[in-house]
Amino acid sequence: DVKVTQSSRYLVKRTGEKVFLECVQDMDHENMFWYRQDPGLGLRLIYFSYDVKMKEKGDIPEGYSVSREKKERFSLILESASTNQTSMYLCASSIPGQGWIEQFFGPGTRLTVL
Amino acid sequence: AQSVTQLDSQVPVFEEAPVELRCNYSSSVSVYLFWYVQYPNQGLQLLLKYLSGSTLVKGINGFEAEFNKSQTSFHLRKPSVHISDTAEYFCAVSRGGYQKVTFGTGTKLQVIP
C-alpha cells in the first residue's frame, strides 16, 4: 500500500512565524503535490513537483514556497505565517508514468495561525 | 479552462436508501473525471475514475458513476448506502493524464440511521 505521511496532524503557530510542513511518501513516486482545503472552496493546488529539485506553481502559490531535496520528501514552507493561512493542508503523490491520474493523499495537517 | 460544479454541499439520506451526488463539469476538450472520498479525519482516496471507454464506471464500496458528455455530467450513485459511507465526496476533472486536476467544492453525505 502506498503511504503518504505528514509530519503533524495539528499545528498552532503565531503570526509571522516560519512554518515547515513535511510530507514523505514511501513508494518512489516522482510527482508530489501540496493542496489547501477550505470549507466551501474544496481543494486548491499550491505547488507541485515532478522530480527532485523541480517545482511548479499551482493556483495559489502566494505566501508559500516548497523544497524537494529528496524524491520521497516534499516540504511546504510558510515564510511568514498569516491568519489567512489557517487551513487544512494536504500532501499527495502519484504513480510514475500516470501523471495526475490517481493521487494518494496524506491525512492532512490542520494549521491554525493565531 | 476547466471547472467542476457540485451543486449540493450537503446530502442527508437514510441508511439503505439510494443516493446520487451530482457533478457537472465544463471543458472545451475531452476530459478525465474522478470521484474522491474523504472520510472524517483522513486524506482523500480515489473512489473511481473515467478515462475513456464505457461511460458507466464502477468504483470501490459499491459506488458507480456515469459519464454523460451531452449533459457534461458525472454523477455518483449508490443503490443502498451504509452508515460507513458518511464522508465528503469530491468530483474532479482533468484534460489529460499530465494535466492539472481541478477539484469541486465537495458534497458531504450524511447517512442517517
mmCIF file with all atom_site columns, C-alpha atoms in Angstrom:
data_model
loop_
_atom_site.group_PDB
_atom_site.id
_atom_site.type_symbol
_atom_site.label_atom_id
_atom_site.label_alt_id
_atom_site.label_comp_id
_atom_site.label_asym_id
_atom_site.label_entity_id
_atom_site.label_seq_id
_atom_site.pdbx_PDB_ins_code
_atom_site.Cartn_x
_atom_site.Cartn_y
_atom_site.Cartn_z
_atom_site.occupancy
_atom_site.B_iso_or_equiv
_atom_site.pdbx_formal_charge
_atom_site.auth_seq_id
_atom_site.auth_comp_id
_atom_site.auth_asym_id
_atom_site.auth_atom_id
_atom_site.pdbx_PDB_model_num
ATOM 1   C CA . ASP A 1 1   ? 0.000   0.000  0.000   1.00 0.00 ? 1   ASP A CA 1
ATOM 2   C CA . VAL A 1 2   ? 1.119   3.493  -0.773  1.00 0.00 ? 2   VAL A CA 1
ATOM 3   C CA . LYS A 1 3   ? 1.730   5.522  2.290   1.00 0.00 ? 3   LYS A CA 1
ATOM 4   C CA . VAL A 1 4   ? 1.889   9.292  2.390   1.00 0.00 ? 4   VAL A CA 1
ATOM 5   C CA . THR A 1 5   ? 2.682   10.698 5.795   1.00 0.00 ? 5   THR A CA 1
ATOM 6   C CA . GLN A 1 6   ? 2.607   14.256 7.038   1.00 0.00 ? 6   GLN A CA 1
ATOM 7   C CA . SER A 1 7   ? 4.714   15.365 9.966   1.00 0.00 ? 7   SER A CA 1
ATOM 8   C CA . SER A 1 8   ? 1.924   16.804 12.096  1.00 0.00 ? 8   SER A CA 1
ATOM 9   C CA . ARG A 1 9   ? -1.850  16.331 12.280  1.00 0.00 ? 9   ARG A CA 1
ATOM 10  C CA . TYR A 1 10  ? -2.381  19.587 14.147  1.00 0.00 ? 10  TYR A CA 1
ATOM 11  C CA . LEU A 1 11  ? -0.170  22.652 14.329  1.00 0.00 ? 11  LEU A CA 1
ATOM 12  C CA . VAL A 1 12  ? -0.637  26.005 16.035  1.00 0.00 ? 12  VAL A CA 1
ATOM 13  C CA . LYS A 1 13  ? 1.657   28.885 15.101  1.00 0.00 ? 13  LYS A CA 1
ATOM 14  C CA . ARG A 1 14  ? 1.802   32.610 15.653  1.00 0.00 ? 14  ARG A CA 1
ATOM 15  C CA . THR A 1 15  ? 1.582   35.292 13.005  1.00 0.00 ? 15  THR A CA 1
ATOM 16  C CA . GLY A 1 16  ? 4.969   35.959 11.458  1.00 0.00 ? 16  GLY A CA 1
ATOM 17  C CA . GLU A 1 17  ? 6.488   32.590 12.301  1.00 0.00 ? 17  GLU A CA 1
ATOM 18  C CA . LYS A 1 18  ? 8.192   30.480 9.656   1.00 0.00 ? 18  LYS A CA 1
ATOM 19  C CA . VAL A 1 19  ? 6.331   27.199 9.309   1.00 0.00 ? 19  VAL A CA 1
ATOM 20  C CA . PHE A 1 20  ? 7.502   23.948 7.773   1.00 0.00 ? 20  PHE A CA 1
ATOM 21  C CA . LEU A 1 21  ? 5.054   21.238 6.735   1.00 0.00 ? 21  LEU A CA 1
ATOM 22  C CA . GLU A 1 22  ? 6.704   17.959 5.834   1.00 0.00 ? 22  GLU A CA 1
ATOM 23  C CA . CYS A 1 23  ? 5.414   15.219 3.579   1.00 0.00 ? 23  CYS A CA 1
ATOM 24  C CA . VAL A 1 24  ? 7.000   11.837 2.924   1.00 0.00 ? 24  VAL A CA 1
ATOM 25  C CA . GLN A 1 25  ? 5.901   9.076  0.554   1.00 0.00 ? 25  GLN A CA 1
ATOM 26  C CA . ASP A 1 26  ? 7.320   5.581  0.565   1.00 0.00 ? 26  ASP A CA 1
ATOM 27  C CA . MET A 1 27  ? 6.572   4.367  -2.981  1.00 0.00 ? 27  MET A CA 1
ATOM 28  C CA . ASP A 1 28  ? 9.216   6.084  -5.095  1.00 0.00 ? 28  ASP A CA 1
ATOM 29  C CA . HIS A 1 29  ? 6.638   8.423  -6.653  1.00 0.00 ? 29  HIS A CA 1
ATOM 30  C CA . GLU A 1 30  ? 8.013   11.171 -8.839  1.00 0.00 ? 30  GLU A CA 1
ATOM 31  C CA . ASN A 1 31  ? 5.048   13.534 -8.629  1.00 0.00 ? 31  ASN A CA 1
ATOM 32  C CA . MET A 1 32  ? 4.131   15.244 -5.394  1.00 0.00 ? 32  MET A CA 1
ATOM 33  C CA . PHE A 1 33  ? 1.554   17.927 -4.631  1.00 0.00 ? 33  PHE A CA 1
ATOM 34  C CA . TRP A 1 34  ? 0.510   20.354 -1.926  1.00 0.00 ? 34  TRP A CA 1
ATOM 35  C CA . TYR A 1 35  ? -3.113  21.477 -1.580  1.00 0.00 ? 35  TYR A CA 1
ATOM 36  C CA . ARG A 1 36  ? -5.017  23.516 0.914   1.00 0.00 ? 36  ARG A CA 1
ATOM 37  C CA . GLN A 1 37  ? -8.581  22.565 1.771   1.00 0.00 ? 37  GLN A CA 1
ATOM 38  C CA . ASP A 1 38  ? -11.079 25.129 2.999   1.00 0.00 ? 38  ASP A CA 1
ATOM 39  C CA . PRO A 1 39  ? -14.833 24.679 3.624   1.00 0.00 ? 39  PRO A CA 1
ATOM 40  C CA . GLY A 1 40  ? -16.839 25.605 0.569   1.00 0.00 ? 40  GLY A CA 1
ATOM 41  C CA . LEU A 1 41  ? -13.730 26.014 -1.574  1.00 0.00 ? 41  LEU A CA 1
ATOM 42  C CA . GLY A 1 42  ? -12.658 22.402 -1.998  1.00 0.00 ? 42  GLY A CA 1
ATOM 43  C CA . LEU A 1 43  ? -9.005  21.675 -2.702  1.00 0.00 ? 43  LEU A CA 1
ATOM 44  C CA . ARG A 1 44  ? -6.769  24.295 -4.218  1.00 0.00 ? 44  ARG A CA 1
ATOM 45  C CA . LEU A 1 45  ? -3.334  23.497 -5.574  1.00 0.00 ? 45  LEU A CA 1
ATOM 46  C CA . ILE A 1 46  ? -0.447  25.398 -4.006  1.00 0.00 ? 46  ILE A CA 1
ATOM 47  C CA . TYR A 1 47  ? 2.635   23.815 -5.589  1.00 0.00 ? 47  TYR A CA 1
ATOM 48  C CA . PHE A 1 48  ? 3.628   20.573 -7.257  1.00 0.00 ? 48  PHE A CA 1
ATOM 49  C CA . SER A 1 49  ? 6.832   18.835 -8.191  1.00 0.00 ? 49  SER A CA 1
ATOM 50  C CA . TYR A 1 50  ? 7.633   16.342 -10.944 1.00 0.00 ? 50  TYR A CA 1
ATOM 51  C CA . ASP A 1 51  ? 11.071  15.452 -9.661  1.00 0.00 ? 51  ASP A CA 1
ATOM 52  C CA . VAL A 1 52  ? 13.823  16.271 -7.201  1.00 0.00 ? 52  VAL A CA 1
ATOM 53  C CA . LYS A 1 53  ? 14.694  19.986 -7.085  1.00 0.00 ? 53  LYS A CA 1
ATOM 54  C CA . MET A 1 54  ? 11.877  20.696 -9.503  1.00 0.00 ? 54  MET A CA 1
ATOM 55  C CA . LYS A 1 55  ? 8.806   22.741 -8.582  1.00 0.00 ? 55  LYS A CA 1
ATOM 56  C CA . GLU A 1 56  ? 5.870   24.358 -10.308 1.00 0.00 ? 56  GLU A CA 1
ATOM 57  C CA . LYS A 1 57  ? 3.409   26.921 -9.007  1.00 0.00 ? 57  LYS A CA 1
ATOM 58  C CA . GLY A 1 58  ? -0.172  25.892 -8.650  1.00 0.00 ? 58  GLY A CA 1
ATOM 59  C CA . ASP A 1 59  ? -3.214  28.117 -8.409  1.00 0.00 ? 59  ASP A CA 1
ATOM 60  C CA . ILE A 1 60  ? -2.456  29.833 -5.080  1.00 0.00 ? 60  ILE A CA 1
ATOM 61  C CA . PRO A 1 61  ? 1.327   29.932 -4.506  1.00 0.00 ? 61  PRO A CA 1
ATOM 62  C CA . GLU A 1 62  ? 1.447   33.380 -2.886  1.00 0.00 ? 62  GLU A CA 1
ATOM 63  C CA . GLY A 1 63  ? 2.858   33.263 0.620   1.00 0.00 ? 63  GLY A CA 1
ATOM 64  C CA . TYR A 1 64  ? 4.225   29.744 0.176   1.00 0.00 ? 64  TYR A CA 1
ATOM 65  C CA . SER A 1 65  ? 7.388   28.086 -1.048  1.00 0.00 ? 65  SER A CA 1
ATOM 66  C CA . VAL A 1 66  ? 8.429   24.452 -1.389  1.00 0.00 ? 66  VAL A CA 1
ATOM 67  C CA . SER A 1 67  ? 11.506  22.313 -1.224  1.00 0.00 ? 67  SER A CA 1
ATOM 68  C CA . ARG A 1 68  ? 12.206  18.912 -2.759  1.00 0.00 ? 68  ARG A CA 1
ATOM 69  C CA . GLU A 1 69  ? 15.749  17.821 -1.985  1.00 0.00 ? 69  GLU A CA 1
ATOM 70  C CA . LYS A 1 70  ? 14.955  14.083 -1.945  1.00 0.00 ? 70  LYS A CA 1
ATOM 71  C CA . LYS A 1 71  ? 12.497  12.158 -4.064  1.00 0.00 ? 71  LYS A CA 1
ATOM 72  C CA . GLU A 1 72  ? 10.452  10.935 -1.130  1.00 0.00 ? 72  GLU A CA 1
ATOM 73  C CA . ARG A 1 73  ? 10.120  14.265 0.688   1.00 0.00 ? 73  ARG A CA 1
ATOM 74  C CA . PHE A 1 74  ? 8.240   17.410 -0.310  1.00 0.00 ? 74  PHE A CA 1
ATOM 75  C CA . SER A 1 75  ? 8.162   20.312 2.119   1.00 0.00 ? 75  SER A CA 1
ATOM 76  C CA . LEU A 1 76  ? 5.798   23.265 2.186   1.00 0.00 ? 76  LEU A CA 1
ATOM 77  C CA . ILE A 1 77  ? 7.128   26.454 3.749   1.00 0.00 ? 77  ILE A CA 1
ATOM 78  C CA . LEU A 1 78  ? 5.186   29.428 5.014   1.00 0.00 ? 78  LEU A CA 1
ATOM 79  C CA . GLU A 1 79  ? 7.838   32.129 5.158   1.00 0.00 ? 79  GLU A CA 1
ATOM 80  C CA . SER A 1 80  ? 5.827   34.388 7.464   1.00 0.00 ? 80  SER A CA 1
ATOM 81  C CA . ALA A 1 81  ? 2.584   32.808 8.594   1.00 0.00 ? 81  ALA A CA 1
ATOM 82  C CA . SER A 1 82  ? -0.579  34.885 8.492   1.00 0.00 ? 82  SER A CA 1
ATOM 83  C CA . THR A 1 83  ? -4.046  34.237 9.884   1.00 0.00 ? 83  THR A CA 1
ATOM 84  C CA . ASN A 1 84  ? -5.478  33.741 6.392   1.00 0.00 ? 84  ASN A CA 1
ATOM 85  C CA . GLN A 1 85  ? -3.231  30.706 6.038   1.00 0.00 ? 85  GLN A CA 1
ATOM 86  C CA . THR A 1 86  ? -5.192  28.894 8.726   1.00 0.00 ? 86  THR A CA 1
ATOM 87  C CA . SER A 1 87  ? -6.367  25.833 6.842   1.00 0.00 ? 87  SER A CA 1
ATOM 88  C CA . MET A 1 88  ? -6.099  22.095 6.277   1.00 0.00 ? 88  MET A CA 1
ATOM 89  C CA . TYR A 1 89  ? -3.031  21.236 4.191   1.00 0.00 ? 89  TYR A CA 1
ATOM 90  C CA . LEU A 1 90  ? -2.991  18.031 2.182   1.00 0.00 ? 90  LEU A CA 1
ATOM 91  C CA . CYS A 1 91  ? 0.007   16.428 0.540   1.00 0.00 ? 91  CYS A CA 1
ATOM 92  C CA . ALA A 1 92  ? -0.336  13.903 -2.279  1.00 0.00 ? 92  ALA A CA 1
ATOM 93  C CA . SER A 1 93  ? 1.794   11.838 -4.626  1.00 0.00 ? 93  SER A CA 1
ATOM 94  C CA . SER A 1 94  ? 1.047   9.917  -7.805  1.00 0.00 ? 94  SER A CA 1
ATOM 95  C CA . ILE A 1 95  ? 2.297   6.821  -9.590  1.00 0.00 ? 95  ILE A CA 1
ATOM 96  C CA . PRO A 1 96  ? 5.200   7.239  -12.048 1.00 0.00 ? 96  PRO A CA 1
ATOM 97  C CA . GLY A 1 97  ? 4.038   7.390  -15.633 1.00 0.00 ? 97  GLY A CA 1
ATOM 98  C CA . GLN A 1 98  ? 0.466   8.275  -14.701 1.00 0.00 ? 98  GLN A CA 1
ATOM 99  C CA . GLY A 1 99  ? 0.833   11.966 -14.095 1.00 0.00 ? 99  GLY A CA 1
ATOM 100 C CA . TRP A 1 100 ? -2.142  13.218 -12.155 1.00 0.00 ? 100 TRP A CA 1
ATOM 101 C CA . ILE A 1 101 ? -4.452  10.261 -12.817 1.00 0.00 ? 101 ILE A CA 1
ATOM 102 C CA . GLU A 1 102 ? -4.520  8.840  -9.328  1.00 0.00 ? 102 GLU A CA 1
ATOM 103 C CA . GLN A 1 103 ? -3.243  10.842 -6.399  1.00 0.00 ? 103 GLN A CA 1
ATOM 104 C CA . PHE A 1 104 ? -2.569  9.304  -2.994  1.00 0.00 ? 104 PHE A CA 1
ATOM 105 C CA . PHE A 1 105 ? -3.202  11.683 -0.142  1.00 0.00 ? 105 PHE A CA 1
ATOM 106 C CA . GLY A 1 106 ? -1.763  12.024 3.308   1.00 0.00 ? 106 GLY A CA 1
ATOM 107 C CA . PRO A 1 107 ? -4.052  12.525 6.327   1.00 0.00 ? 107 PRO A CA 1
ATOM 108 C CA . GLY A 1 108 ? -3.567  16.281 6.324   1.00 0.00 ? 108 GLY A CA 1
ATOM 109 C CA . THR A 1 109 ? -2.163  18.905 8.687   1.00 0.00 ? 109 THR A CA 1
ATOM 110 C CA . ARG A 1 110 ? -4.630  21.277 10.262  1.00 0.00 ? 110 ARG A CA 1
ATOM 111 C CA . LEU A 1 111 ? -2.740  24.532 10.737  1.00 0.00 ? 111 LEU A CA 1
ATOM 112 C CA . THR A 1 112 ? -4.017  27.328 12.942  1.00 0.00 ? 112 THR A CA 1
ATOM 113 C CA . VAL A 1 113 ? -2.243  30.680 12.803  1.00 0.00 ? 113 VAL A CA 1
ATOM 114 C CA . LEU A 1 114 ? -3.002  32.954 15.741  1.00 0.00 ? 114 LEU A CA 1
ATOM 115 C CA . ALA B 2 1   ? -10.068 26.420 -18.570 1.00 0.00 ? 1   ALA B CA 1
ATOM 116 C CA . GLN B 2 2   ? -11.821 23.578 -16.812 1.00 0.00 ? 2   GLN B CA 1
ATOM 117 C CA . SER B 2 3   ? -14.146 23.734 -13.835 1.00 0.00 ? 3   SER B CA 1
ATOM 118 C CA . VAL B 2 4   ? -16.287 21.472 -11.716 1.00 0.00 ? 4   VAL B CA 1
ATOM 119 C CA . THR B 2 5   ? -19.597 22.245 -10.031 1.00 0.00 ? 5   THR B CA 1
ATOM 120 C CA . GLN B 2 6   ? -21.015 20.262 -7.172  1.00 0.00 ? 6   GLN B CA 1
ATOM 121 C CA . LEU B 2 7   ? -24.339 21.924 -6.542  1.00 0.00 ? 7   LEU B CA 1
ATOM 122 C CA . ASP B 2 8   ? -25.167 20.104 -3.326  1.00 0.00 ? 8   ASP B CA 1
ATOM 123 C CA . SER B 2 9   ? -22.968 20.963 -0.381  1.00 0.00 ? 9   SER B CA 1
ATOM 124 C CA . GLN B 2 10  ? -24.765 18.512 1.904   1.00 0.00 ? 10  GLN B CA 1
ATOM 125 C CA . VAL B 2 11  ? -26.921 15.471 1.167   1.00 0.00 ? 11  VAL B CA 1
ATOM 126 C CA . PRO B 2 12  ? -28.716 13.712 4.027   1.00 0.00 ? 12  PRO B CA 1
ATOM 127 C CA . VAL B 2 13  ? -30.044 10.251 3.256   1.00 0.00 ? 13  VAL B CA 1
ATOM 128 C CA . PHE B 2 14  ? -31.439 7.413  5.301   1.00 0.00 ? 14  PHE B CA 1
ATOM 129 C CA . GLU B 2 15  ? -29.477 4.200  5.662   1.00 0.00 ? 15  GLU B CA 1
ATOM 130 C CA . GLU B 2 16  ? -30.223 1.641  2.902   1.00 0.00 ? 16  GLU B CA 1
ATOM 131 C CA . ALA B 2 17  ? -31.728 4.326  0.662   1.00 0.00 ? 17  ALA B CA 1
ATOM 132 C CA . PRO B 2 18  ? -30.219 5.142  -2.751  1.00 0.00 ? 18  PRO B CA 1
ATOM 133 C CA . VAL B 2 19  ? -28.169 8.267  -3.255  1.00 0.00 ? 19  VAL B CA 1
ATOM 134 C CA . GLU B 2 20  ? -26.983 10.392 -6.156  1.00 0.00 ? 20  GLU B CA 1
ATOM 135 C CA . LEU B 2 21  ? -24.316 13.055 -5.789  1.00 0.00 ? 21  LEU B CA 1
ATOM 136 C CA . ARG B 2 22  ? -24.286 15.477 -8.672  1.00 0.00 ? 22  ARG B CA 1
ATOM 137 C CA . CYS B 2 23  ? -21.285 16.748 -10.567 1.00 0.00 ? 23  CYS B CA 1
ATOM 138 C CA . ASN B 2 24  ? -21.170 18.925 -13.664 1.00 0.00 ? 24  ASN B CA 1
ATOM 139 C CA . TYR B 2 25  ? -18.013 19.989 -15.432 1.00 0.00 ? 25  TYR B CA 1
ATOM 140 C CA . SER B 2 26  ? -17.022 22.451 -18.087 1.00 0.00 ? 26  SER B CA 1
ATOM 141 C CA . SER B 2 27  ? -14.230 21.905 -20.541 1.00 0.00 ? 27  SER B CA 1
ATOM 142 C CA . SER B 2 28  ? -13.751 22.584 -24.218 1.00 0.00 ? 28  SER B CA 1
ATOM 143 C CA . VAL B 2 29  ? -11.797 19.397 -24.754 1.00 0.00 ? 29  VAL B CA 1
ATOM 144 C CA . SER B 2 30  ? -12.109 15.770 -23.771 1.00 0.00 ? 30  SER B CA 1
ATOM 145 C CA . VAL B 2 31  ? -11.705 15.124 -20.083 1.00 0.00 ? 31  VAL B CA 1
ATOM 146 C CA . TYR B 2 32  ? -10.763 12.665 -17.445 1.00 0.00 ? 32  TYR B CA 1
ATOM 147 C CA . LEU B 2 33  ? -13.165 12.595 -14.493 1.00 0.00 ? 33  LEU B CA 1
ATOM 148 C CA . PHE B 2 34  ? -12.693 11.438 -10.924 1.00 0.00 ? 34  PHE B CA 1
ATOM 149 C CA . TRP B 2 35  ? -14.554 10.977 -7.686  1.00 0.00 ? 35  TRP B CA 1
ATOM 150 C CA . TYR B 2 36  ? -12.594 11.057 -4.428  1.00 0.00 ? 36  TYR B CA 1
ATOM 151 C CA . VAL B 2 37  ? -13.897 10.335 -0.934  1.00 0.00 ? 37  VAL B CA 1
ATOM 152 C CA . GLN B 2 38  ? -12.657 11.829 2.328   1.00 0.00 ? 38  GLN B CA 1
ATOM 153 C CA . TYR B 2 39  ? -13.663 10.022 5.496   1.00 0.00 ? 39  TYR B CA 1
ATOM 154 C CA . PRO B 2 40  ? -13.566 12.033 8.743   1.00 0.00 ? 40  PRO B CA 1
ATOM 155 C CA . ASN B 2 41  ? -10.031 12.964 9.787   1.00 0.00 ? 41  ASN B CA 1
ATOM 156 C CA . GLN B 2 42  ? -8.462  11.306 6.757   1.00 0.00 ? 42  GLN B CA 1
ATOM 157 C CA . GLY B 2 43  ? -6.981  12.309 3.436   1.00 0.00 ? 43  GLY B CA 1
ATOM 158 C CA . LEU B 2 44  ? -8.728  11.800 0.118   1.00 0.00 ? 44  LEU B CA 1
ATOM 159 C CA . GLN B 2 45  ? -8.984  8.383  -1.532  1.00 0.00 ? 45  GLN B CA 1
ATOM 160 C CA . LEU B 2 46  ? -9.812  7.685  -5.166  1.00 0.00 ? 46  LEU B CA 1
ATOM 161 C CA . LEU B 2 47  ? -13.283 6.177  -5.489  1.00 0.00 ? 47  LEU B CA 1
ATOM 162 C CA . LEU B 2 48  ? -13.423 5.805  -9.275  1.00 0.00 ? 48  LEU B CA 1
ATOM 163 C CA . LYS B 2 49  ? -12.216 7.377  -12.488 1.00 0.00 ? 49  LYS B CA 1
ATOM 164 C CA . TYR B 2 50  ? -13.326 7.790  -16.087 1.00 0.00 ? 50  TYR B CA 1
ATOM 165 C CA . LEU B 2 51  ? -10.552 7.976  -18.665 1.00 0.00 ? 51  LEU B CA 1
ATOM 166 C CA . SER B 2 52  ? -12.223 6.560  -21.784 1.00 0.00 ? 52  SER B CA 1
ATOM 167 C CA . GLY B 2 53  ? -14.413 3.676  -22.925 1.00 0.00 ? 53  GLY B CA 1
ATOM 168 C CA . SER B 2 54  ? -17.578 2.628  -21.148 1.00 0.00 ? 54  SER B CA 1
ATOM 169 C CA . THR B 2 55  ? -19.490 5.585  -19.762 1.00 0.00 ? 55  THR B CA 1
ATOM 170 C CA . LEU B 2 56  ? -20.573 3.613  -16.692 1.00 0.00 ? 56  LEU B CA 1
ATOM 171 C CA . VAL B 2 57  ? -17.721 3.374  -14.258 1.00 0.00 ? 57  VAL B CA 1
ATOM 172 C CA . LYS B 2 58  ? -17.722 1.162  -11.202 1.00 0.00 ? 58  LYS B CA 1
ATOM 173 C CA . GLY B 2 59  ? -15.676 2.023  -8.164  1.00 0.00 ? 59  GLY B CA 1
ATOM 174 C CA . ILE B 2 60  ? -14.958 0.810  -4.694  1.00 0.00 ? 60  ILE B CA 1
ATOM 175 C CA . ASN B 2 61  ? -17.533 0.285  -1.952  1.00 0.00 ? 61  ASN B CA 1
ATOM 176 C CA . GLY B 2 62  ? -20.416 -0.248 -4.386  1.00 0.00 ? 62  GLY B CA 1
ATOM 177 C CA . PHE B 2 63  ? -20.317 3.216  -5.944  1.00 0.00 ? 63  PHE B CA 1
ATOM 178 C CA . GLU B 2 64  ? -20.678 3.887  -9.649  1.00 0.00 ? 64  GLU B CA 1
ATOM 179 C CA . ALA B 2 65  ? -20.762 6.950  -11.864 1.00 0.00 ? 65  ALA B CA 1
ATOM 180 C CA . GLU B 2 66  ? -21.984 7.665  -15.364 1.00 0.00 ? 66  GLU B CA 1
ATOM 181 C CA . PHE B 2 67  ? -20.208 9.958  -17.780 1.00 0.00 ? 67  PHE B CA 1
ATOM 182 C CA . ASN B 2 68  ? -22.717 11.945 -19.835 1.00 0.00 ? 68  ASN B CA 1
ATOM 183 C CA . LYS B 2 69  ? -20.931 14.023 -22.438 1.00 0.00 ? 69  LYS B CA 1
ATOM 184 C CA . SER B 2 70  ? -24.040 15.782 -23.764 1.00 0.00 ? 70  SER B CA 1
ATOM 185 C CA . GLN B 2 71  ? -25.007 16.943 -20.299 1.00 0.00 ? 71  GLN B CA 1
ATOM 186 C CA . THR B 2 72  ? -21.388 17.401 -19.150 1.00 0.00 ? 72  THR B CA 1
ATOM 187 C CA . SER B 2 73  ? -22.162 15.447 -16.012 1.00 0.00 ? 73  SER B CA 1
ATOM 188 C CA . PHE B 2 74  ? -20.528 12.718 -13.966 1.00 0.00 ? 74  PHE B CA 1
ATOM 189 C CA . HIS B 2 75  ? -22.988 11.897 -11.200 1.00 0.00 ? 75  HIS B CA 1
ATOM 190 C CA . LEU B 2 76  ? -22.082 9.424  -8.470  1.00 0.00 ? 76  LEU B CA 1
ATOM 191 C CA . ARG B 2 77  ? -24.623 6.826  -7.369  1.00 0.00 ? 77  ARG B CA 1
ATOM 192 C CA . LYS B 2 78  ? -25.044 4.049  -4.852  1.00 0.00 ? 78  LYS B CA 1
ATOM 193 C CA . PRO B 2 79  ? -28.198 1.911  -4.681  1.00 0.00 ? 79  PRO B CA 1
ATOM 194 C CA . SER B 2 80  ? -28.100 1.422  -0.905  1.00 0.00 ? 80  SER B CA 1
ATOM 195 C CA . VAL B 2 81  ? -25.960 3.480  1.464   1.00 0.00 ? 81  VAL B CA 1
ATOM 196 C CA . HIS B 2 82  ? -24.484 2.454  4.799   1.00 0.00 ? 82  HIS B CA 1
ATOM 197 C CA . ILE B 2 83  ? -23.538 4.459  7.847   1.00 0.00 ? 83  ILE B CA 1
ATOM 198 C CA . SER B 2 84  ? -19.903 3.948  6.878   1.00 0.00 ? 84  SER B CA 1
ATOM 199 C CA . ASP B 2 85  ? -20.482 5.941  3.673   1.00 0.00 ? 85  ASP B CA 1
ATOM 200 C CA . THR B 2 86  ? -20.761 9.129  5.723   1.00 0.00 ? 86  THR B CA 1
ATOM 201 C CA . ALA B 2 87  ? -17.972 11.241 4.258   1.00 0.00 ? 87  ALA B CA 1
ATOM 202 C CA . GLU B 2 88  ? -17.233 14.157 1.966   1.00 0.00 ? 88  GLU B CA 1
ATOM 203 C CA . TYR B 2 89  ? -17.127 13.410 -1.751  1.00 0.00 ? 89  TYR B CA 1
ATOM 204 C CA . PHE B 2 90  ? -15.161 15.413 -4.280  1.00 0.00 ? 90  PHE B CA 1
ATOM 205 C CA . CYS B 2 91  ? -15.620 15.401 -8.022  1.00 0.00 ? 91  CYS B CA 1
ATOM 206 C CA . ALA B 2 92  ? -12.570 16.339 -10.098 1.00 0.00 ? 92  ALA B CA 1
ATOM 207 C CA . VAL B 2 93  ? -11.715 16.936 -13.755 1.00 0.00 ? 93  VAL B CA 1
ATOM 208 C CA . SER B 2 94  ? -8.563  16.910 -15.827 1.00 0.00 ? 94  SER B CA 1
ATOM 209 C CA . ARG B 2 95  ? -7.817  17.404 -19.527 1.00 0.00 ? 95  ARG B CA 1
ATOM 210 C CA . GLY B 2 96  ? -5.363  14.531 -19.562 1.00 0.00 ? 96  GLY B CA 1
ATOM 211 C CA . GLY B 2 97  ? -3.047  12.360 -17.535 1.00 0.00 ? 97  GLY B CA 1
ATOM 212 C CA . TYR B 2 98  ? -0.393  15.024 -17.233 1.00 0.00 ? 98  TYR B CA 1
ATOM 213 C CA . GLN B 2 99  ? -2.796  17.926 -16.890 1.00 0.00 ? 99  GLN B CA 1
ATOM 214 C CA . LYS B 2 100 ? -3.714  19.580 -13.633 1.00 0.00 ? 100 LYS B CA 1
ATOM 215 C CA . VAL B 2 101 ? -6.700  18.171 -11.773 1.00 0.00 ? 101 VAL B CA 1
ATOM 216 C CA . THR B 2 102 ? -9.368  20.652 -10.686 1.00 0.00 ? 102 THR B CA 1
ATOM 217 C CA . PHE B 2 103 ? -11.467 19.660 -7.687  1.00 0.00 ? 103 PHE B CA 1
ATOM 218 C CA . GLY B 2 104 ? -15.036 20.599 -6.910  1.00 0.00 ? 104 GLY B CA 1
ATOM 219 C CA . THR B 2 105 ? -16.101 22.122 -3.611  1.00 0.00 ? 105 THR B CA 1
ATOM 220 C CA . GLY B 2 106 ? -17.259 18.803 -2.179  1.00 0.00 ? 106 GLY B CA 1
ATOM 221 C CA . THR B 2 107 ? -20.542 17.235 -1.084  1.00 0.00 ? 107 THR B CA 1
ATOM 222 C CA . LYS B 2 108 ? -20.992 15.996 2.453   1.00 0.00 ? 108 LYS B CA 1
ATOM 223 C CA . LEU B 2 109 ? -23.017 12.810 2.529   1.00 0.00 ? 109 LEU B CA 1
ATOM 224 C CA . GLN B 2 110 ? -24.698 12.230 5.868   1.00 0.00 ? 110 GLN B CA 1
ATOM 225 C CA . VAL B 2 111 ? -26.226 8.797  6.279   1.00 0.00 ? 111 VAL B CA 1
ATOM 226 C CA . ILE B 2 112 ? -28.987 8.786  8.890   1.00 0.00 ? 112 ILE B CA 1
ATOM 227 C CA . PRO B 2 113 ? -29.638 5.557  10.838  1.00 0.00 ? 113 PRO B CA 1
#
